[in-house]
PDB file of C-alpha atoms and ligand atoms in Angstrom:
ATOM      1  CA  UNK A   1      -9.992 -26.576 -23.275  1.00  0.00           C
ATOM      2  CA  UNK A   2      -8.899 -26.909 -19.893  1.00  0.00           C
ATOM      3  CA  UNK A   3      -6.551 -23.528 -20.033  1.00  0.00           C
ATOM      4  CA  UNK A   4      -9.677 -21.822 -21.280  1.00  0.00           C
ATOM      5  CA  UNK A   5     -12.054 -23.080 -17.982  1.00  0.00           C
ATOM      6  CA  UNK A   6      -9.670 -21.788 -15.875  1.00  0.00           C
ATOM      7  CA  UNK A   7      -9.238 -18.809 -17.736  1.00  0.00           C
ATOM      8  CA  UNK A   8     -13.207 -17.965 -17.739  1.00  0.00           C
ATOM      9  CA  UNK A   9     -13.054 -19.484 -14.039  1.00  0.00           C
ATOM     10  CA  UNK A  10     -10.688 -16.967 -13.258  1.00  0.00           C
ATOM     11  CA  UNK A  11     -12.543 -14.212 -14.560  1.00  0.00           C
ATOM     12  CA  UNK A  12     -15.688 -14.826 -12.605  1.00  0.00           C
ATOM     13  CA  UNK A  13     -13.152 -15.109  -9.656  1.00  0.00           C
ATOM     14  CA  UNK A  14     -12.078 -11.377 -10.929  1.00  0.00           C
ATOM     15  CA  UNK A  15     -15.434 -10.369 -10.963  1.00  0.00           C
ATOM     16  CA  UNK A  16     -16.549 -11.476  -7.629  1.00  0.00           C
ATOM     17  CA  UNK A  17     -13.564  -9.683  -6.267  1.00  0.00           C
ATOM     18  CA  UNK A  18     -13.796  -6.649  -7.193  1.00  0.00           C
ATOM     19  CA  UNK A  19     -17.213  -4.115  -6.855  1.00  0.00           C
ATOM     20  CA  UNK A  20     -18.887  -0.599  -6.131  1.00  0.00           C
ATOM     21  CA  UNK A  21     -19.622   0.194  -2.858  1.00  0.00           C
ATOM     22  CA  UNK A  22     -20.913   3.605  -1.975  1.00  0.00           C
ATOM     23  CA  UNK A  23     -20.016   4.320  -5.498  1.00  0.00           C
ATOM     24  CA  UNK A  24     -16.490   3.419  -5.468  1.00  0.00           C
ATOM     25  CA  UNK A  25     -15.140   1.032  -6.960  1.00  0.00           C
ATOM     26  CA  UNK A  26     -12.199  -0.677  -4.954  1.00  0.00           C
ATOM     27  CA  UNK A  27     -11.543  -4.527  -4.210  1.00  0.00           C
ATOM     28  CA  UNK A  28     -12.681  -4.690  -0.762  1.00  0.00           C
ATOM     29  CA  UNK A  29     -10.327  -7.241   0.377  1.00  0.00           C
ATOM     30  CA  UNK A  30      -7.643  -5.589  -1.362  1.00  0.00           C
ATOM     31  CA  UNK A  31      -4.259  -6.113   0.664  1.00  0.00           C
ATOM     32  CA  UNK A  32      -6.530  -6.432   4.082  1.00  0.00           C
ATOM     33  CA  UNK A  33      -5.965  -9.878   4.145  1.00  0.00           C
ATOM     34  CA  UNK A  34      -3.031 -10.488   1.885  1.00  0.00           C
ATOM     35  CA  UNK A  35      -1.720 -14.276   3.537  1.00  0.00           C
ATOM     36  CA  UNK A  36       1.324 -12.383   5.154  1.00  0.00           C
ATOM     37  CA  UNK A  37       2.360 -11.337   1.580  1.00  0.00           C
ATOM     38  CA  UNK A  38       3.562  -7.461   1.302  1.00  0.00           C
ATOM     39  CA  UNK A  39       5.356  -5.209  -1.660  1.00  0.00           C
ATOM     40  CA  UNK A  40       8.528  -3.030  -0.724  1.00  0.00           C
ATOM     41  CA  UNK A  41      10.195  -1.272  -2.800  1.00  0.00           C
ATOM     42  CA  UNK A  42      13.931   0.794  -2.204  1.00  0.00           C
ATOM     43  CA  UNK A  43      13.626   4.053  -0.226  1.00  0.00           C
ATOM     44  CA  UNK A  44      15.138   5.736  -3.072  1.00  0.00           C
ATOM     45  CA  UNK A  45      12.155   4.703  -4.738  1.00  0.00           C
ATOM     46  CA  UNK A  46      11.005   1.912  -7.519  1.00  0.00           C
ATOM     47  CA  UNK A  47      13.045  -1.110  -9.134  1.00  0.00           C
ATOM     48  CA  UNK A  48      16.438  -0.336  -6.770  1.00  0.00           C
ATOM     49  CA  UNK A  49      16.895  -3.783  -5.145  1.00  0.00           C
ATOM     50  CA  UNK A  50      19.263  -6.098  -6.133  1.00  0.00           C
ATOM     51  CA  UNK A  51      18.478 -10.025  -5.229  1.00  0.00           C
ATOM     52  CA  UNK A  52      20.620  -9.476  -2.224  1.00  0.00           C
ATOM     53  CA  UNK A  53      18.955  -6.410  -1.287  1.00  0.00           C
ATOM     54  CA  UNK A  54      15.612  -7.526  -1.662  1.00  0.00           C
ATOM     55  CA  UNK A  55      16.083 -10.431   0.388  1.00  0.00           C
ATOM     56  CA  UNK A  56      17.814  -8.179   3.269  1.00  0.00           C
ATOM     57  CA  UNK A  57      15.090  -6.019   3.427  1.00  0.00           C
ATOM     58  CA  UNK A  58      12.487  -8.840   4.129  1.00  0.00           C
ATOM     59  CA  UNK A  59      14.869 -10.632   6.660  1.00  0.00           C
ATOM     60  CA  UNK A  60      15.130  -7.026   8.184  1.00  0.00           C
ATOM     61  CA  UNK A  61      11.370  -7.167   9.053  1.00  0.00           C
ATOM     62  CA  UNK A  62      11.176  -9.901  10.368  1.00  0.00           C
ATOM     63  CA  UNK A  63      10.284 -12.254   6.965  1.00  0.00           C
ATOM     64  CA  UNK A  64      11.447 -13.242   3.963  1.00  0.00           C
ATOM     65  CA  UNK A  65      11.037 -13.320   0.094  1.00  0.00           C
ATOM     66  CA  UNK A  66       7.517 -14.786  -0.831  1.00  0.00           C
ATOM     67  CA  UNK A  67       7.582 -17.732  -3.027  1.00  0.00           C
ATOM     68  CA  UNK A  68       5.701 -17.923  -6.358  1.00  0.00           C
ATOM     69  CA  UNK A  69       2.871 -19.897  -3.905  1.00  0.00           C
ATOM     70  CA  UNK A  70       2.928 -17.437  -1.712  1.00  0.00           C
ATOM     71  CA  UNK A  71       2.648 -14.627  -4.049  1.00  0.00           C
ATOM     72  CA  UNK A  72       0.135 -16.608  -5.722  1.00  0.00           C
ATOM     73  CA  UNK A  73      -2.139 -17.198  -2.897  1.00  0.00           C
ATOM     74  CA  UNK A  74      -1.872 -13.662  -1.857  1.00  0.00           C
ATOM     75  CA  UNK A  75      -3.323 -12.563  -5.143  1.00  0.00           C
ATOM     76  CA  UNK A  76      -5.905 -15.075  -5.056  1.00  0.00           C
ATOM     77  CA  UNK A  77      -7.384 -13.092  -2.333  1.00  0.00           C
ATOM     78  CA  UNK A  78      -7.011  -9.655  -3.993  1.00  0.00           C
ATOM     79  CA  UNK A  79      -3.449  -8.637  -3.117  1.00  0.00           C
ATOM     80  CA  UNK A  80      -2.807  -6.754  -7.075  1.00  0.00           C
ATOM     81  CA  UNK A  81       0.381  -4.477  -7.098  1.00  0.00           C
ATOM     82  CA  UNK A  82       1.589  -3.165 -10.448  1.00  0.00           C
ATOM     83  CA  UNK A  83       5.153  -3.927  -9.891  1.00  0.00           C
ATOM     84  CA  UNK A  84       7.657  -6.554 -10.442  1.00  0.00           C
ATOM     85  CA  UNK A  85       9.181  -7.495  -7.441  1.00  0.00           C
ATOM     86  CA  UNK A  86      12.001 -10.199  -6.098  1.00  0.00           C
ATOM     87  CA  UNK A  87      10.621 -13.296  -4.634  1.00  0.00           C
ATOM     88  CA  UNK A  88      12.268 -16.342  -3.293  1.00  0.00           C
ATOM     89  CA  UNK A  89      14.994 -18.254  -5.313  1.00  0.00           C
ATOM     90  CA  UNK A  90      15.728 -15.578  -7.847  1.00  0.00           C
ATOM     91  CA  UNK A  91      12.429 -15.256  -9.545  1.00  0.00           C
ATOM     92  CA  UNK A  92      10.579 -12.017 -10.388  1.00  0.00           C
ATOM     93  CA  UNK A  93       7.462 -11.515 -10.745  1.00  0.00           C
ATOM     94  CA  UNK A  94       3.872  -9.306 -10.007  1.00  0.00           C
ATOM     95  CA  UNK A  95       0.567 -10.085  -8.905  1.00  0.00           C
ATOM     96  CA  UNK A  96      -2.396  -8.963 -10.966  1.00  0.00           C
ATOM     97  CA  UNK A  97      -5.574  -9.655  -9.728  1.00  0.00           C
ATOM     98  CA  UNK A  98      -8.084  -7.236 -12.094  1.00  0.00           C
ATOM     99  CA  UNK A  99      -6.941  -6.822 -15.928  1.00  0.00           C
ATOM    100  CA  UNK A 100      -5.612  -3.299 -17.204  1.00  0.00           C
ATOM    101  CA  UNK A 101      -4.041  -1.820 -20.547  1.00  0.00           C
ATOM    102  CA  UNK A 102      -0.794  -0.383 -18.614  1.00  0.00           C
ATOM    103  CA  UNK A 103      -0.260  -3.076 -16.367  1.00  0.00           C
ATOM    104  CA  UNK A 104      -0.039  -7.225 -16.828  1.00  0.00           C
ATOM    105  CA  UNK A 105      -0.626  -7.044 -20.349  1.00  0.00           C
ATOM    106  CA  UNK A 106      -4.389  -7.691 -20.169  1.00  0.00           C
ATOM    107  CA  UNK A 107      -3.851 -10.381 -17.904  1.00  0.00           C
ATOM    108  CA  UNK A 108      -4.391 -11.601 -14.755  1.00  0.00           C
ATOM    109  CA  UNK A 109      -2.260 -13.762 -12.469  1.00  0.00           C
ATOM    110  CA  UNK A 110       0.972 -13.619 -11.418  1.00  0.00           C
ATOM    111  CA  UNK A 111       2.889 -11.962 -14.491  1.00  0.00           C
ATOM    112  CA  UNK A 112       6.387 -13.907 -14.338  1.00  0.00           C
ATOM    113  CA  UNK A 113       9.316 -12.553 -15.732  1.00  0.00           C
ATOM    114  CA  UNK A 114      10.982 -16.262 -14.380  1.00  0.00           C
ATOM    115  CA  UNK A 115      13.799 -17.052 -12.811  1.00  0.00           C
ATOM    116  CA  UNK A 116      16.862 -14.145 -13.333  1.00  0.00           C
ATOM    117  CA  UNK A 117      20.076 -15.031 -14.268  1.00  0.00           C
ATOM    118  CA  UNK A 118      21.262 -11.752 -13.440  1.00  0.00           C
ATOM    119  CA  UNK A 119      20.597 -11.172  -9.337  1.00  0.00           C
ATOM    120  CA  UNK A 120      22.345  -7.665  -9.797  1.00  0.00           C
ATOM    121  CA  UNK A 121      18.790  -6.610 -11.604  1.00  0.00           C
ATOM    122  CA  UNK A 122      16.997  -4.024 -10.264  1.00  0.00           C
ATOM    123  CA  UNK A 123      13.458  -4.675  -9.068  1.00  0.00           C
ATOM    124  CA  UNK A 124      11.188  -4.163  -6.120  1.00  0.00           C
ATOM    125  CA  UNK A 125      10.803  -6.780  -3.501  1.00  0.00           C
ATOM    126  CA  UNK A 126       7.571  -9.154  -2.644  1.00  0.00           C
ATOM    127  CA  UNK A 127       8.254 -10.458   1.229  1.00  0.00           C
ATOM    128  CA  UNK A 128       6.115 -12.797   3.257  1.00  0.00           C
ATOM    129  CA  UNK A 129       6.148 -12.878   7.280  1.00  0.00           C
ATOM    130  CA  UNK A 130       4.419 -14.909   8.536  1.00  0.00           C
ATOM    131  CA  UNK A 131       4.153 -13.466  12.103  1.00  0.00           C
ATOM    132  CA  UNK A 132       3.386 -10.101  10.570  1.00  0.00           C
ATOM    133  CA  UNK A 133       0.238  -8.817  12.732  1.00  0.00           C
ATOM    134  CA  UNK A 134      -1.820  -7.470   9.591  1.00  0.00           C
ATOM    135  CA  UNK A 135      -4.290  -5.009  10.285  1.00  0.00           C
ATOM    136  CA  UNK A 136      -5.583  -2.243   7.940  1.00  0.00           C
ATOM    137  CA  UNK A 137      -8.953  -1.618   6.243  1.00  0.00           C
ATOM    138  CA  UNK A 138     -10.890   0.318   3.311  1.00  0.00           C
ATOM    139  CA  UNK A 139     -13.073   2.769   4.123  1.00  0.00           C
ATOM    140  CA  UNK A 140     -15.711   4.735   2.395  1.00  0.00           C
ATOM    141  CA  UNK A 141     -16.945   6.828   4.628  1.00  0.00           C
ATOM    142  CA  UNK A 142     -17.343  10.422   4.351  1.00  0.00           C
ATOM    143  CA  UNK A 143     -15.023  11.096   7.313  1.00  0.00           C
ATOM    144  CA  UNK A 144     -13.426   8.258   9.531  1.00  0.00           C
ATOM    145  CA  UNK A 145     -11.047   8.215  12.681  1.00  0.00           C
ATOM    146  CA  UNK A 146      -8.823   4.933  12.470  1.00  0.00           C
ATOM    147  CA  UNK A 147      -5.734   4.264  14.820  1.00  0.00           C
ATOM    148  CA  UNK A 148      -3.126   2.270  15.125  1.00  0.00           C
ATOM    149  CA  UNK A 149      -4.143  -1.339  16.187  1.00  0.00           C
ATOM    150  CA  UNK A 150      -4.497  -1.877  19.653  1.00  0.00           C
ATOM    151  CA  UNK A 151      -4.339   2.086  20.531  1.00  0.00           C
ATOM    152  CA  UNK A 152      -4.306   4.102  22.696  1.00  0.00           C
ATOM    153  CA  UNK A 153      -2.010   1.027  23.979  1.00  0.00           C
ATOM    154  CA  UNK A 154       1.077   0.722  21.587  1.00  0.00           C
ATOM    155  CA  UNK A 155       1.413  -1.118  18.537  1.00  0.00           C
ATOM    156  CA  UNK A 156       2.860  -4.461  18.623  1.00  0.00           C
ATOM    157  CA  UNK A 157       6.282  -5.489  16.933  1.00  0.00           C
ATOM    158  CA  UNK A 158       5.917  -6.656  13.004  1.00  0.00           C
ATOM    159  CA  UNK A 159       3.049  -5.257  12.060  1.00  0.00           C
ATOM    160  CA  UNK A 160       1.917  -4.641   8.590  1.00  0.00           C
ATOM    161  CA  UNK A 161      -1.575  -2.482   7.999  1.00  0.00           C
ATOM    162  CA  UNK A 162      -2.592  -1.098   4.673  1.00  0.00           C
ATOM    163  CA  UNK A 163      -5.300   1.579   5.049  1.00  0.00           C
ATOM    164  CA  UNK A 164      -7.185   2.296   1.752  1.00  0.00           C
ATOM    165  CA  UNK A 165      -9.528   5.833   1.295  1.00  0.00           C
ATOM    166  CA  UNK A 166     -11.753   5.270  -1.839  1.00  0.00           C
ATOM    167  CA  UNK A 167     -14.036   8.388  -1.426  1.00  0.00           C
ATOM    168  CA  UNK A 168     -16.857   9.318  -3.893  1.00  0.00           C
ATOM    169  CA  UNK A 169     -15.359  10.729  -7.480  1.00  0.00           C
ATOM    170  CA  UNK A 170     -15.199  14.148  -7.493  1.00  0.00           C
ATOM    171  CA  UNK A 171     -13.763  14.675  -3.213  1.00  0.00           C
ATOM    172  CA  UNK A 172     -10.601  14.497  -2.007  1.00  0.00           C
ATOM    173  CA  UNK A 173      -9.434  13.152   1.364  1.00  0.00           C
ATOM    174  CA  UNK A 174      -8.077  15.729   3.849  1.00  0.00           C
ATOM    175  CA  UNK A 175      -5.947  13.701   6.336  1.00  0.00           C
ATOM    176  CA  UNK A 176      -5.167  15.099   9.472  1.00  0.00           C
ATOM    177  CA  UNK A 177      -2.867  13.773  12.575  1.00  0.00           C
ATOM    178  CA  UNK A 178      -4.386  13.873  16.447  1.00  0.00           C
ATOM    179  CA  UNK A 179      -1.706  11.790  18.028  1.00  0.00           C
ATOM    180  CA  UNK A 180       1.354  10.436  16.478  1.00  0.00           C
ATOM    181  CA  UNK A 181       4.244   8.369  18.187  1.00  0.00           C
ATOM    182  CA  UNK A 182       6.513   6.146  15.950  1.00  0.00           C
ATOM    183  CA  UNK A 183       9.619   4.609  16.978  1.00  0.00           C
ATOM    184  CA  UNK A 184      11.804   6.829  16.023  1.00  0.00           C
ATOM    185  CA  UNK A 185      14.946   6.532  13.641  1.00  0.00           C
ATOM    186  CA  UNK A 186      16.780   9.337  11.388  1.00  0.00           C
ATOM    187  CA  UNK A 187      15.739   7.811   8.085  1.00  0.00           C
ATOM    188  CA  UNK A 188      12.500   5.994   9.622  1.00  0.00           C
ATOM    189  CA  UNK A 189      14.149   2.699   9.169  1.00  0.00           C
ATOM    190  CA  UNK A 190      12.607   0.668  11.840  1.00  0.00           C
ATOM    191  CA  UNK A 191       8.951   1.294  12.181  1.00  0.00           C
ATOM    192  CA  UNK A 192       7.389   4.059   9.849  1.00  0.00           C
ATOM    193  CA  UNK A 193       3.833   5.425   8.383  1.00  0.00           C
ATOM    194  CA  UNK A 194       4.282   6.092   4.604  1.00  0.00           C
ATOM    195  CA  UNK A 195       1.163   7.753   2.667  1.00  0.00           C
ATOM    196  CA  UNK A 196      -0.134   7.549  -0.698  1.00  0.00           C
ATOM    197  CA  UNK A 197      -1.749   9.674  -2.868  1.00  0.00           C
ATOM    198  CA  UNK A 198      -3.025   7.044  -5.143  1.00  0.00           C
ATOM    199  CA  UNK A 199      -4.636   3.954  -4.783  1.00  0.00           C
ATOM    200  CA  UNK A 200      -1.358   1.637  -4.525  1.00  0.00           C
ATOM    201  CA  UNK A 201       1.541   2.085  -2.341  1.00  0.00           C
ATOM    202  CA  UNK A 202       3.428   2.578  -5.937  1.00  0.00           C
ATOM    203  CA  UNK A 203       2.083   5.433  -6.865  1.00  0.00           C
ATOM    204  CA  UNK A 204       2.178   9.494  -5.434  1.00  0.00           C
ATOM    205  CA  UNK A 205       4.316   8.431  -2.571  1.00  0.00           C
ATOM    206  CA  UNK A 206       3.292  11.733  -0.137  1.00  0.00           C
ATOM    207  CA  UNK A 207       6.004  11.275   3.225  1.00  0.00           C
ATOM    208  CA  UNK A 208       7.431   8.860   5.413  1.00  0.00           C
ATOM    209  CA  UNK A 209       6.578   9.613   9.102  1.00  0.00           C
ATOM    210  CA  UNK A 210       8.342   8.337  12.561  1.00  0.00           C
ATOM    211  CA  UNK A 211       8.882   9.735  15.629  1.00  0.00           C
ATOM    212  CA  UNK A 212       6.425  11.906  17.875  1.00  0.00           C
ATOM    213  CA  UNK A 213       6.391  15.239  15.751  1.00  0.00           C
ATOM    214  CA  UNK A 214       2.416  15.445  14.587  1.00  0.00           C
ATOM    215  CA  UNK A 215       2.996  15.286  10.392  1.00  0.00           C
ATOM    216  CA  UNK A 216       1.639  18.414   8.504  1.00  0.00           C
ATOM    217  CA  UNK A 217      -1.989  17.274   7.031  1.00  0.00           C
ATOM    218  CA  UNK A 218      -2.393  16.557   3.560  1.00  0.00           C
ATOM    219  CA  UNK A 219      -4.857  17.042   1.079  1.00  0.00           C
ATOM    220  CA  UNK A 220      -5.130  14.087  -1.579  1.00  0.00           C
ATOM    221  CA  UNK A 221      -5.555  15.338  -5.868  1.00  0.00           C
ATOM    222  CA  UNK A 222      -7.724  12.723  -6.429  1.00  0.00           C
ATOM    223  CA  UNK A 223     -10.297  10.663  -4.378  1.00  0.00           C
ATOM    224  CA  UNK A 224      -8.275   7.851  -3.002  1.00  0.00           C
ATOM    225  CA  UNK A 225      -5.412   7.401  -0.600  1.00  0.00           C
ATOM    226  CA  UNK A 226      -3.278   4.775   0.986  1.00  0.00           C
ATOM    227  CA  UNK A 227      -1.345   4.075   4.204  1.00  0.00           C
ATOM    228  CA  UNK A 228       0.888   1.976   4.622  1.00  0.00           C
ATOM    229  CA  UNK A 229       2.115   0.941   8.843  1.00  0.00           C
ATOM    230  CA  UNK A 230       5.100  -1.401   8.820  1.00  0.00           C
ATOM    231  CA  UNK A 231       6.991  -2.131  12.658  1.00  0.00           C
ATOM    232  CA  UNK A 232       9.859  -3.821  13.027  1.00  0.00           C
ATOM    233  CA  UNK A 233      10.612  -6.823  15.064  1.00  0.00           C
ATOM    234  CA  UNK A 234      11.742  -4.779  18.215  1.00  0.00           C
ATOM    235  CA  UNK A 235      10.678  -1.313  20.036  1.00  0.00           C
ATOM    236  CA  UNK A 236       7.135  -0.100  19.808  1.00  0.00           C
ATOM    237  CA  UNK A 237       5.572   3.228  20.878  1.00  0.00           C
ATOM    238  CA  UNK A 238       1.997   5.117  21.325  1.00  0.00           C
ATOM    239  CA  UNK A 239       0.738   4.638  17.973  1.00  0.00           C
ATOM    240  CA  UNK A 240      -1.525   7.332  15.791  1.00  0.00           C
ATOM    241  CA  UNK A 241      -4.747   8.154  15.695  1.00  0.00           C
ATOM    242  CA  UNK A 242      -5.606   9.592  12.151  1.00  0.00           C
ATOM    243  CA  UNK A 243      -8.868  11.397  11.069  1.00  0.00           C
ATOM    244  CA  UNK A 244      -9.802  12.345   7.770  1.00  0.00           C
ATOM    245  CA  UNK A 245     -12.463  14.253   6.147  1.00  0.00           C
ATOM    246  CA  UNK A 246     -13.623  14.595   2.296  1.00  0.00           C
ATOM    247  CA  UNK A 247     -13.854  17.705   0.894  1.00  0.00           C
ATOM    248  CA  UNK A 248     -15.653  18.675  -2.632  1.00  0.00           C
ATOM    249  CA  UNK A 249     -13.064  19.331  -5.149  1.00  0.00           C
ATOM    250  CA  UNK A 250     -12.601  23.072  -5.672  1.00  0.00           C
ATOM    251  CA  UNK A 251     -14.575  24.564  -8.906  1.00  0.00           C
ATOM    252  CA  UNK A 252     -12.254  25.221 -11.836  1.00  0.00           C
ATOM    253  CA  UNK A 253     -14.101  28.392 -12.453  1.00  0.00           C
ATOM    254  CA  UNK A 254     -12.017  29.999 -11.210  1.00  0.00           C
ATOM    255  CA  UNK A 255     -13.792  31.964  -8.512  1.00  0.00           C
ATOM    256  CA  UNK A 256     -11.373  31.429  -5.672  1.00  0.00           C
ATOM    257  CA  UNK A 257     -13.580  31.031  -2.775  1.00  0.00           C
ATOM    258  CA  UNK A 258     -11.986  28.578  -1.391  1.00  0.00           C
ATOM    259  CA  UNK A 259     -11.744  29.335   2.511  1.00  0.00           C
ATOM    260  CA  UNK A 260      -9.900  26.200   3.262  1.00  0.00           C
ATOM    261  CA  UNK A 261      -7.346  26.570   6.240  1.00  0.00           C
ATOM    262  CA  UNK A 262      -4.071  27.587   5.186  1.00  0.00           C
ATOM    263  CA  UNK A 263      -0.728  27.332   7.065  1.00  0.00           C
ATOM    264  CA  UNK A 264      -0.108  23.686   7.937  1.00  0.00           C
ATOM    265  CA  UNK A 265      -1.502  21.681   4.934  1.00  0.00           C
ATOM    266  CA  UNK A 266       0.168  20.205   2.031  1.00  0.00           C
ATOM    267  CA  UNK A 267      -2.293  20.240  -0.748  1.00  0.00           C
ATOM    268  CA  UNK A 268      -0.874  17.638  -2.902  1.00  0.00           C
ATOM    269  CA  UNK A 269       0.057  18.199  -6.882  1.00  0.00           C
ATOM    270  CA  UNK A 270       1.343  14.824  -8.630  1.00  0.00           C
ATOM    271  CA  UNK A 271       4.452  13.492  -7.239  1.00  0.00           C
ATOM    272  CA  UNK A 272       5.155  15.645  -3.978  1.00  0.00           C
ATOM    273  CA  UNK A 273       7.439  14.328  -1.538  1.00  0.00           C
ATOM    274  CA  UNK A 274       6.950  16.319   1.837  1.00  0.00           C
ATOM    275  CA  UNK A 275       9.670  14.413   3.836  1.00  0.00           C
TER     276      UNK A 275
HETATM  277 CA1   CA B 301       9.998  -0.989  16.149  1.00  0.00          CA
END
């Protein structure tokens, strides 16, 4: 009887969480404020870390895995990635904060595949630093200009900012970069800019910027994007400044009038990495 209050008490928490605004429907606190709790995953891409691994890429930025608590509290206040990660001491697990058919089961919570025998699995990783400046926001907006935090001064050292575009249904988002300086590293290792061309940082990974070279702009499929900021604990530079614009989708008629500026743009199809 118990299990079943919280279970209904956790569904009104669900439902509280999560809403239409400007006819989109997004979680609005959705990995804003996420208690210093963040997903990585392998640069070569999903469910590539070992234990070892997973726990050397958190201590490389500055944290470490999140506990189950951690993890836990983080999803309490939306933080809902669809993919199992390494957390502290061995266990594995996800955080699901609204109920779906492909992901959790049904369920909500932290879906816990328990404590792995076998460290040389392969799964992403869930970290938690605490000094990690987050930053971030969701917008709506039919055209927005967001920067870097603190620019045009430079960014500060462990920072972690998730940027979320949830435009109306039927636009896409046409990102382009004004000013761009990233510490810069061959493989972006240090501090980098990743974008999404979905509504997770799981999903339609795009490109992984550093460095001062303005990226190409990109054009989402679909009506949401994500960016993802993530410094390391040492060197910092200018920052970004970031506009983007929504665009109606073209018509599938077929007509062709579509006198959208060519050259530069990556108009995104599915899975496209433009690194
Ligand atoms: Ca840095």
């Amino acid at each position: 009887m118990i299990a079943l209050i919280f279970f209904f008490a956790l569904l009104w928490d669900n439902a509280e969480a999560w809403g239409f605004k400007d006819g989109v429907l997004h979680n609005s606190i959705w990995l804003e404020r996420a208690a210093g709790v963040y997903h990585r995953e392998s640069r070569t891409g999903k469910y590539q870390l070992t234990y070892a691994e997973a726990k050397a890429v958190c201590e490389y930025e500055g944290g470490h895995l999140a506990t189950y608590q951690q993890l836990e509290a983080a999803r309490k206040i939306g933080f809902h990635v669809c993919a199992a990660g390494w957390m502290a001491k061995g266990r594995v697990g996800y955080p699901i904060v609204k109920a779906g058919p492909n992901c959790g089961f049904g369920k909500t919570g932290i879906v816990d595949y328990g404590f792995r025998l076998n460290r040389s699995e392969r799964w992403d990783a869930y970290c938690y630093n605490p000094n990690g400046k987050e930053c971030g926001g969701v917008f709506t907006d039919s055209k927005h200009v967001f920067k870097s935090p603190g620019y045009p001064n430079e960014y500060e050292n462990e920072q972690i900012c998730y940027w979320h575009i949830r435009v109306k249904y039927g636009q896409q988002i046409h990102l382009q970069f004004l000013e761009f300086d990233v510490e810069d590293d061959t493989a972006c290792m240090a501090d980098f800019l990743e974008v999404y061309d979905s509504y997770d940082d799981i999903n339609g990974f795009v490109g992984r910027f550093c460095g001062d070279e303005l990226p190409d702009d990109i054009i989402s499929t679909g009506n949401v994007m994500t960016l993802k900021f993530l410094t390391d604990a040492s060197v910092t530079a200018g920052g970004f400044q970031i506009r983007y614009v929504t665009m109606d989708m073209p018509s599938k008629s077929g007509d062709g009038k579509n006198t959208t500026s060519q050259g530069k743009t990556n108009f995104l199809s599915g899975k496209f990495g433009i690194m």
